[in-house]
CSV table of C-alpha atoms and ligand atoms in Angstrom, one decimal:
chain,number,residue,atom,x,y,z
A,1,UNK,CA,0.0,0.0,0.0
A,2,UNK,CA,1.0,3.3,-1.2
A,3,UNK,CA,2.3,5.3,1.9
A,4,UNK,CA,2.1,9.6,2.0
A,5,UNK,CA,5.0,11.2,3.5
A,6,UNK,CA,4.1,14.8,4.6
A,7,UNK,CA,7.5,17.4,4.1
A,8,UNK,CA,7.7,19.0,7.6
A,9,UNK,CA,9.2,22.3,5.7
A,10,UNK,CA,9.0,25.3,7.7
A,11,UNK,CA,11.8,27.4,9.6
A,12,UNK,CA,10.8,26.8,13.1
A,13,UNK,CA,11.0,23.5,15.5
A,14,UNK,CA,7.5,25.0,17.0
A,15,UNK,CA,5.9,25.2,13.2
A,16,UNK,CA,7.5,21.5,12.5
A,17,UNK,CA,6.2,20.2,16.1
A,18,UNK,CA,2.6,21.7,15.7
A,19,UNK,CA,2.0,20.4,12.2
A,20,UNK,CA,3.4,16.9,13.8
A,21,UNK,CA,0.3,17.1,16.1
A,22,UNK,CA,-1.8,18.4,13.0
A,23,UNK,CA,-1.6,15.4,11.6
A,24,UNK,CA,-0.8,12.8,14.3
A,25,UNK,CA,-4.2,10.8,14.0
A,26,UNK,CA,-3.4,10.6,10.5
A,27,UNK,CA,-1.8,7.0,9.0
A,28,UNK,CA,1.3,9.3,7.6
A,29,UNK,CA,5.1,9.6,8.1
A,30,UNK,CA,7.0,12.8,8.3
A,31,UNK,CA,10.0,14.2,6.1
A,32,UNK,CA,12.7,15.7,8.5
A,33,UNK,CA,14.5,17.5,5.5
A,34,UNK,CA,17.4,20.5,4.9
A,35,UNK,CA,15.4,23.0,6.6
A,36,UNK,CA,14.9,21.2,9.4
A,37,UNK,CA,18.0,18.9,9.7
A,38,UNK,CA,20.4,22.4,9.8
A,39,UNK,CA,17.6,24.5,11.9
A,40,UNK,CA,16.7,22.5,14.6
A,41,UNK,CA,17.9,19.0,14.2
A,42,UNK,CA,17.5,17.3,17.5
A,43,UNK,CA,14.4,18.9,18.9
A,44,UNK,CA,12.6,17.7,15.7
A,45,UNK,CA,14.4,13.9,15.5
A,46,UNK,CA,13.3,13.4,19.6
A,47,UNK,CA,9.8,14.9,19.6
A,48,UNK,CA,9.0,12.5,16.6
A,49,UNK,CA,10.9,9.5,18.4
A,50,UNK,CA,9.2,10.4,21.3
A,51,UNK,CA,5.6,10.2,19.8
A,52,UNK,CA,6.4,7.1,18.3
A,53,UNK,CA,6.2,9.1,14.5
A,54,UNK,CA,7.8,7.3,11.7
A,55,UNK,CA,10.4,9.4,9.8
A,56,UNK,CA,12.2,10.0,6.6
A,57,UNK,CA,15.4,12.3,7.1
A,58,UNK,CA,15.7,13.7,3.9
A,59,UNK,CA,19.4,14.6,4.3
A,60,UNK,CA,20.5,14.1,0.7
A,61,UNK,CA,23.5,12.5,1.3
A,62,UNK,CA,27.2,13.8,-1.3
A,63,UNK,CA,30.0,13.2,0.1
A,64,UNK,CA,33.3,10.7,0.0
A,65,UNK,CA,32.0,7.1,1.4
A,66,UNK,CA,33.3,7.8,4.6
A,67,UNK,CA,32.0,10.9,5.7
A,68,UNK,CA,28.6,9.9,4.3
A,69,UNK,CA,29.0,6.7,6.3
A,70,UNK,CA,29.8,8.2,9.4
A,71,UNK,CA,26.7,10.6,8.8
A,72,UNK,CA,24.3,7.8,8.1
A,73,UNK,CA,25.6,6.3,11.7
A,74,UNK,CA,24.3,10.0,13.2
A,75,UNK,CA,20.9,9.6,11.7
A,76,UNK,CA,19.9,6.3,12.4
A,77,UNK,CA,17.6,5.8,15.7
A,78,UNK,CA,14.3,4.2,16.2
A,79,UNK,CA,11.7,5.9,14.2
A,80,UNK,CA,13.6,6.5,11.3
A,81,UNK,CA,12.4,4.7,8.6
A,82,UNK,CA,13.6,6.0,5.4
A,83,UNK,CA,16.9,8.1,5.3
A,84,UNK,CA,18.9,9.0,1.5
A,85,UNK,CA,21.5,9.7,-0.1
A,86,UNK,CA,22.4,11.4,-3.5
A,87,UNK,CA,23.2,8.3,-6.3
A,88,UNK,CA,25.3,10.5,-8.3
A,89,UNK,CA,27.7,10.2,-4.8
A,90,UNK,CA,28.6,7.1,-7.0
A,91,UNK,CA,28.4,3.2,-6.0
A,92,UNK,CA,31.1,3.0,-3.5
A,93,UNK,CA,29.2,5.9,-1.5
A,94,UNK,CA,26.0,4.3,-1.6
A,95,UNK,CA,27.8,1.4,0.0
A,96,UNK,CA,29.0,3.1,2.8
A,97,UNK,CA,25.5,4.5,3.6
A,98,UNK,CA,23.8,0.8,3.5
A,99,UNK,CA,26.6,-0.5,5.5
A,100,UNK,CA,26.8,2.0,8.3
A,101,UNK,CA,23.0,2.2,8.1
A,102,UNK,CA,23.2,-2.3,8.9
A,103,UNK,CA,26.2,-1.4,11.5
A,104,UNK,CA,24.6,1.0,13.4
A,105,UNK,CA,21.0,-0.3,13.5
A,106,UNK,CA,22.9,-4.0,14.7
A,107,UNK,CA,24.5,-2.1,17.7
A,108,UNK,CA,21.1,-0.4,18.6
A,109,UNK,CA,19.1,-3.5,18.5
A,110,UNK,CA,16.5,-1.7,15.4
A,111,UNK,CA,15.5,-2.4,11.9
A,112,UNK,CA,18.1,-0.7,9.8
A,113,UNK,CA,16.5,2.4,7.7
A,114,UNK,CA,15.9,1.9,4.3
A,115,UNK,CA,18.8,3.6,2.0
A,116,UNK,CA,17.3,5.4,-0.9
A,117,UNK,CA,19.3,7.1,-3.6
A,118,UNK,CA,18.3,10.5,-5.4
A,119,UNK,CA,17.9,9.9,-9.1
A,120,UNK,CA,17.6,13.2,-10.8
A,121,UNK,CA,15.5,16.0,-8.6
A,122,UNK,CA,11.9,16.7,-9.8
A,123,UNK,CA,12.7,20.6,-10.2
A,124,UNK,CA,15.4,19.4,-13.1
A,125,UNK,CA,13.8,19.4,-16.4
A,126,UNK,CA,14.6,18.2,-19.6
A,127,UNK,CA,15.8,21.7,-20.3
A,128,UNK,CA,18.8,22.1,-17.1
A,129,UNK,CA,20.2,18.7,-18.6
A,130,UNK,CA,21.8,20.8,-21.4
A,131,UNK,CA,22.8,23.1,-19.7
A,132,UNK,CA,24.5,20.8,-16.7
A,133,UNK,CA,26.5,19.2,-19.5
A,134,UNK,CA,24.8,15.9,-18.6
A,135,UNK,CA,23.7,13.5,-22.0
A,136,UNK,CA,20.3,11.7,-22.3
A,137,UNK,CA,16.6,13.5,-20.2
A,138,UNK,CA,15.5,13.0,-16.8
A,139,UNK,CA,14.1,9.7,-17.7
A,140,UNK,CA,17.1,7.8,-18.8
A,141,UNK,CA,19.4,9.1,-16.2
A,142,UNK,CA,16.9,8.2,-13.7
A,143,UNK,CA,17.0,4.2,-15.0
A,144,UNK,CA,20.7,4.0,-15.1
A,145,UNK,CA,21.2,5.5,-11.7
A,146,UNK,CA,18.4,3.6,-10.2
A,147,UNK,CA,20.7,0.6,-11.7
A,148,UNK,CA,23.3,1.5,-9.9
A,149,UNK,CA,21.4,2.3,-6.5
A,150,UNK,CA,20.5,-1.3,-6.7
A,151,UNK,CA,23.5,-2.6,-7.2
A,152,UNK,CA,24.7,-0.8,-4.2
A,153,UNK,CA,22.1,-2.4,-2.0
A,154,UNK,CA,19.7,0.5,-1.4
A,155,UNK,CA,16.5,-0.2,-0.8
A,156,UNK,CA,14.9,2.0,-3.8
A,157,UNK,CA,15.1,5.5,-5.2
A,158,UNK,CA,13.6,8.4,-4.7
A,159,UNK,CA,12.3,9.4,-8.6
A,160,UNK,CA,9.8,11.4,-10.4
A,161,UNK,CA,6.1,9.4,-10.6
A,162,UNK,CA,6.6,9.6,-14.4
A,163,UNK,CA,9.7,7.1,-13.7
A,164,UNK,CA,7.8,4.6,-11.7
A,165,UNK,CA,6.0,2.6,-14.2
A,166,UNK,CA,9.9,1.6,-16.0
A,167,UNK,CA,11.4,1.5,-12.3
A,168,UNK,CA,9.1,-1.3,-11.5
A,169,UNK,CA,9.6,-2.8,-14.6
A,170,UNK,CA,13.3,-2.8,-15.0
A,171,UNK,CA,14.1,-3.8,-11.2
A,172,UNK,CA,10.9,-5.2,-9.9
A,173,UNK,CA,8.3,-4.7,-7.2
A,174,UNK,CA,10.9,-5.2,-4.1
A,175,UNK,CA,12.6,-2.1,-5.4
A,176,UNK,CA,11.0,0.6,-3.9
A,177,UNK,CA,10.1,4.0,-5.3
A,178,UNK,CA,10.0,7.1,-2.9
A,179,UNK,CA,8.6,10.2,-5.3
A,180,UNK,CA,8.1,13.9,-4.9
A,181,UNK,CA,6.6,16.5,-6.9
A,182,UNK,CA,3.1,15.7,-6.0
A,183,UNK,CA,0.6,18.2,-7.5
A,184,UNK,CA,-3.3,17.5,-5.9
A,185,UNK,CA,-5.2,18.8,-9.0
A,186,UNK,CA,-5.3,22.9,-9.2
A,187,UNK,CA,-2.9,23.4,-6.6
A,188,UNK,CA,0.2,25.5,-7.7
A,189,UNK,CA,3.4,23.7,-8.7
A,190,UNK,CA,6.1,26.0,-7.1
A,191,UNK,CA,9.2,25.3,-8.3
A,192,UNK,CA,8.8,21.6,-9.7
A,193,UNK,CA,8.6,20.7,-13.0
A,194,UNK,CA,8.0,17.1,-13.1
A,195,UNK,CA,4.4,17.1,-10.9
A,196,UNK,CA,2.0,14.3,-11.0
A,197,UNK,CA,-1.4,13.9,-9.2
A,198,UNK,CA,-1.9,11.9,-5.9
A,199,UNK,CA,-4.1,9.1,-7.7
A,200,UNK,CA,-1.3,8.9,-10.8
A,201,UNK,CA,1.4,8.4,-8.3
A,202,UNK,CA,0.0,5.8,-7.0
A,203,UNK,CA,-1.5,4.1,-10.1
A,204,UNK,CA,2.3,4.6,-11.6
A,205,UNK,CA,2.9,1.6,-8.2
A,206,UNK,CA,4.7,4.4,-6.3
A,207,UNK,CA,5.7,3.1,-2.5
A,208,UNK,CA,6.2,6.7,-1.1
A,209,UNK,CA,4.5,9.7,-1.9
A,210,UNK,CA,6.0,13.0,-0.7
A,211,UNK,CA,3.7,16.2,-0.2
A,212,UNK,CA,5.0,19.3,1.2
A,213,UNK,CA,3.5,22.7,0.3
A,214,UNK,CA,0.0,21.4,-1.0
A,215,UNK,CA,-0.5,20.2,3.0
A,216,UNK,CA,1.7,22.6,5.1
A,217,UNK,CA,0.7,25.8,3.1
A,218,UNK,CA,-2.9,25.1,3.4
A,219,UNK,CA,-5.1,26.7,6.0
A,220,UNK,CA,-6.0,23.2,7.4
A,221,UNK,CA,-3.2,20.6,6.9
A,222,UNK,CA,-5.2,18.3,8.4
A,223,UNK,CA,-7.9,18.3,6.2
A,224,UNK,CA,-5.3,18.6,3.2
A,225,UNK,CA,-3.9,15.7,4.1
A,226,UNK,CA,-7.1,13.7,4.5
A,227,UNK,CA,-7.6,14.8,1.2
A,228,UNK,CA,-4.6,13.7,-0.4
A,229,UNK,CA,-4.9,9.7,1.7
A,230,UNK,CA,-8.7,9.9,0.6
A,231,UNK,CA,-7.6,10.2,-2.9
A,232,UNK,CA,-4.9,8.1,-2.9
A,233,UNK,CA,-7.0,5.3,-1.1
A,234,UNK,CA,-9.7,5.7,-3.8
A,235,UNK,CA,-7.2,5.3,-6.8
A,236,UNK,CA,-5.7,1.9,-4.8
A,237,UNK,CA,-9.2,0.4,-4.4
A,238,UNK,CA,-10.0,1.4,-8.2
A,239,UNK,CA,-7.8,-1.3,-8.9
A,240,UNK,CA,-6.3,0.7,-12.2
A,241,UNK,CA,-3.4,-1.5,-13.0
A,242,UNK,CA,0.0,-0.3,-14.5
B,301,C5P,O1,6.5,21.3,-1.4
B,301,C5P,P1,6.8,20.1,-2.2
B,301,C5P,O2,5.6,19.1,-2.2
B,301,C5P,O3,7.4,20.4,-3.6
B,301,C5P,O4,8.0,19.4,-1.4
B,301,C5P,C1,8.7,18.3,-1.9
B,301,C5P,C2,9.7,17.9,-0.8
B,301,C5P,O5,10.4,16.8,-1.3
B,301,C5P,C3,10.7,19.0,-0.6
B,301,C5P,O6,11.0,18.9,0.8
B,301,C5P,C4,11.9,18.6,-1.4
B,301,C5P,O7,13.1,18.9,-0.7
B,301,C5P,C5,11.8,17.1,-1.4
B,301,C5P,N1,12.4,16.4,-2.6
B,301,C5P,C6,12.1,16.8,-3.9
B,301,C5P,N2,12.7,16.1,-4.9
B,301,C5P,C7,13.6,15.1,-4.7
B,301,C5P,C8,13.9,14.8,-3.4
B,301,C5P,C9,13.2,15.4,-2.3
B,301,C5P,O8,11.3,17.6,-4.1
B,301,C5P,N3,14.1,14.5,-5.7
């Protein structure tokens, strides 16, 4: 079943903690991303620990292996479900990450976190390839990295909902699909480019959807949210196959 991660992106620990209880009764997990991870790191990683709140830290991992290693050993605690890395770190890095993710969850006694890798962002076009030098679209550099990822022993990527559908095909169901740049119809895309709907996402196969202004911008995250799991629950029972 298609989880929704909900992007806990404002500047304060007291914004980031009152949307937490926004949307506590809710069947969700929360993204502890940049904003959050250099603002107020710990506050936000022990109030959601605390509550028992399932987490993806967001931290967009780029480093040599053994600095991002050492990082991953940081982040992991109960709780945290989901943490990634970017896949254009190269294999050896990804490595590192699963590793110290397996070594560090072993001496705390936890499930490690799933390792995801970053394909290509969502706000990078077909457009910015050209002019990052890069060869090939979005698309194609999304399959070859997600190769890569997988061969590094991540547990899935974290790609556009236009990728899904190949992802899946290429790799299989067990490798999971994490995607931003979710768009509920007629809300405003912001600075992504490749945006799909709620109900596409998840009839794509997606594993992890990640919403962050559509819900925390709206006067009531709460019912945004609802909105967004109603719609997604409605596409899954629709039975629309890929
Ligand atoms: O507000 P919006 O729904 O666009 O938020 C998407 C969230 O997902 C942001 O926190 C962004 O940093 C994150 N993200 C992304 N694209 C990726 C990886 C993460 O937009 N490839």
């Amino acid at each position: 079943m298609t989880q929704l991660i909900v992007a806990l992106d404002v500047p304060s620990a007291e914004e980031a903690e009152q949307l937490v209880e926004q949307l506590r009764e809710l069947d969700v997990l929360v993204k502890i991303g940049l904003e959050a991870l250099y603002g107020y790191p710990e506050r936000i990683l022990s109030y959601c620990e605390a509550r028992d709140v399932r987490m993806f830290v967001d931290a967009k991992l780029h480093d040599i292996p053994r600095t991002v290693g050492a990082a991953i050993k940081q982040l992991v605690r109960p709780n945290v479900h989901v943490i990634n890395v970017h896949a254009l770190g190269g294999l050896e890095m990804m490595r590192a990450a699963v590793d110290a993710s397996g070594e560090r969850s072993a001496e705390l006694g936890i499930t490690p976190p799933h390792i995801f890798a970053v394909t290509i962002l969502t706000s990078i076009g077909a457009e910015d390839f050209n002019e990052l030098g890069l060869q090939g679209g979005p698309g194609e550099n999304a399959i070859r990295l997600a190769a890569l990822a997988r061969d590094a022993g991540c547990s899935g990527v974290v790609c556009s909902a236009h990728e899904v559908r190949d992802l899946k095909r290429f790799f299989g169901d067990d490798f999971l699909t994490l995607t931003p740049g979710i768009r509920p119809t007629g809300s405003a895309h912001g600075d992504q480019k490749r945006v799909t709907t709620p109900a596409q996402a998840v009839a794509a196969g997606a594993d992890y959807l990640v919403v962050g202004r559509p819900i925390v911008e709206a006067p009531d995250a709460f019912a945004a949210a609802r909105a967004i799991l109603e719609e997604m629950s409605v596409e899954a029972s629709s039975g629309t196959t890929r």
